[in-house]
């Protein structure tokens, strides 16, 4: 009988005692670094979380069997805002909450039998990890890659903290739902823009990444060639204006500037407050701005938000037409893109067109297809196609690309603009006004300014804070013994930085630390990373396609430039797995639709759960969880158990297949075995079609049962003696080959059961030592093929012919088929076309 819980406990203990998955560098063997994005220890893992880890484990186990030195580590992305939420809600310290969750989730993963090198386990909330966040920050500070600036940030008034863009949901705080506003604060930033061109260009070389991820990264970096143009700001009625005051816009189409009939500012633009102060009703002005700032940033960025705006009452001068144009504030203009101001050209930009129509602003056509003439009254939408300039002074009649070039040069000659390259990507603001994060290792000295903490004084350990509410300044500012320090340069009284780092810092380089997790002199040894890096197979959710993956690529280049790595890209192959749904929705506690893996293991065993999740859909596709599907996986494993257990005594002593002569059934069984070995090997790697690999194994089991029935054994319960099946030595050899191949191929998916079956087959060194089974092309080759036959384009039958049959033989077989001859008899055959191995087409009249 198959008792999965007993078997799984046995083998999990064995793997732990023998350190089965711990590895060291071995230059004599090819390496394979397999990694899943590490987990946030939220408390309890559900099957939606662990699907990713199962995918990685299949890859890791397969590559071990193929002879690779496999590094497969795991750890915890353990800092972050949810821990503070839990601390506030449950009156628990975030450290206790986090470490308790880690212990529970680790137990869940171990019960699933995932082959992690647990001796390399790391948690980013521990000083022996975040010390190196601080070490790297000081190196970046020395190189000008880390700097402090005053900038606009997302701000939650209720939580009194900065939020990252991804923490703003539908315009509100992800913690409390309060409308997010913009506030100007001193922030620490990392100069990721210094690598923007390299990150963009190198993306083309990531040939084993999903195309959608690369497109998202390219769009996020958002390189645009264009011009910055200054529109002089005109004085308010009765007011004064600085002679040099202007609104600078960025445009990729300066050739359309004669069609610029207004200027739009982002609600976050620095001039907005000045205009508000001068407005007849400053409070109303500011309220309208605040509403725009609070709208969903993603919708504002994509233009999906309803386009709204209002006239500031100020005007600026179009530097080419010298006409005054009104200055508006518009909700779909973003402060962080370009200059935070755009020229409105409604005749040739669809968003501007919609805005102008809403507010009856003038629309002017300045580009038309060559040979055509139309006016703004003819437009149902903006014309953004090719054409020549009209109504554009001396540039009228020029094709727009040439006009774009000449007008950019003219703007520079006039001193009103210049050509430039603009990026949507902005420097990464890492300051967070919260407790549970890496302290930023800077000391503010009245005499020396900003001084980095010396290496010998790292880590700057997060102090124990027992009372905090998440409101006001960073909780670290409330700890005098932490804040008040001496300057390491001059010795004077100084103040320690109290902001902590964005947790994306923690996850941007952990894959290198896994290579050398116990190093206490460097983040990692360069030689060790040179052996293991880059990660060969990396998997995780597509929601990390932009920030985490771009930040990791950025950090890899920083490590390269300080001499710790020699590679540019951290991840060779990327797989973004699909989510697990239940009742049509993504699993979550709030929806009450989670499936606890512990419950499934208790009922069906870990192997059944692993098999079902791998079989139900391709790894990159969503999965709809169905309870009966898990029952089906369990029944299949029972079928495997019965056939192997029943036949093991009879086949253990079977000889090899060399020199034996097989009958037709035996040859067919061998073809299925070797064809399956080939198919499963290719489906796992390089294809990562894990669901079809499982399907092939199921087909092989069906063939085994059918073969046994041919030999007189009832397969349902295996009544009768195994000797009835293996009366011939040839049969015993074929069955041994099939059963051992099945167990070895199934083992990456269901490792506990397969180790037990392998041991029962008389092997003592485990499936990894056995290696991946080899296939024979000769044995896998089909002896015959089935070919469809058409008559006048309609399918009329199928014929089976030897695989090496010639054209004449195939024609004869096709014409002899009863269902074909009935449509040919008595008619003239015009021609017969034989596409060997695929189709016979007969034309008659």
CSV table of C-alpha atoms in Angstrom, one decimal, residues 15 53-66 72 112-115 606-607 610-611 614 680-681 684 690 693-694 697 741-755 767-768 771-773:
chain,number,residue,atom,x,y,z
A,15,UNK,CA,17.9,14.3,3.1
A,53,UNK,CA,9.1,26.9,-5.6
A,54,UNK,CA,7.8,23.6,-7.0
A,55,UNK,CA,8.7,24.7,-10.5
A,56,UNK,CA,12.2,25.5,-9.4
A,57,UNK,CA,12.6,22.2,-7.6
A,58,UNK,CA,11.7,20.2,-10.6
A,59,UNK,CA,14.4,22.0,-12.5
A,60,UNK,CA,17.0,21.7,-9.7
A,61,UNK,CA,16.4,17.9,-9.2
A,62,UNK,CA,16.5,17.2,-13.0
A,63,UNK,CA,19.8,19.1,-13.4
A,64,UNK,CA,21.3,17.2,-10.5
A,65,UNK,CA,20.4,13.9,-12.2
A,66,UNK,CA,22.0,15.2,-15.4
A,72,UNK,CA,19.4,25.8,-5.0
A,112,UNK,CA,6.9,19.8,0.5
A,113,UNK,CA,10.2,18.1,0.0
A,114,UNK,CA,11.8,21.1,-1.9
A,115,UNK,CA,15.5,20.4,-2.3
A,606,UNK,CA,3.3,16.3,-0.7
A,607,UNK,CA,4.0,14.3,-3.9
A,610,UNK,CA,3.5,18.7,-6.3
A,611,UNK,CA,2.3,16.6,-9.3
A,614,UNK,CA,2.8,20.9,-12.2
A,680,UNK,CA,10.3,14.3,-20.9
A,681,UNK,CA,14.0,15.4,-21.0
A,684,UNK,CA,11.8,19.8,-18.7
A,690,UNK,CA,6.4,20.6,-17.1
A,693,UNK,CA,6.2,16.1,-19.3
A,694,UNK,CA,3.8,14.8,-16.7
A,697,UNK,CA,4.6,10.0,-17.9
A,741,UNK,CA,13.0,4.9,-16.5
A,742,UNK,CA,9.5,5.8,-15.2
A,743,UNK,CA,10.7,6.1,-11.6
A,744,UNK,CA,13.7,8.2,-12.5
A,745,UNK,CA,11.8,10.6,-14.8
A,746,UNK,CA,9.0,11.0,-12.2
A,747,UNK,CA,11.4,11.7,-9.4
A,748,UNK,CA,11.8,15.5,-9.9
A,749,UNK,CA,8.0,15.8,-9.6
A,750,UNK,CA,7.4,13.3,-6.8
A,751,UNK,CA,10.7,12.7,-5.1
A,752,UNK,CA,9.7,11.0,-2.0
A,753,UNK,CA,7.7,8.2,-3.6
A,754,UNK,CA,10.3,7.7,-6.3
A,755,UNK,CA,13.2,7.4,-3.8
A,767,UNK,CA,18.0,8.6,-7.9
A,768,UNK,CA,20.6,11.4,-8.2
A,771,UNK,CA,21.4,9.9,-13.2
A,772,UNK,CA,18.9,10.8,-15.9
A,773,UNK,CA,18.0,7.8,-18.0
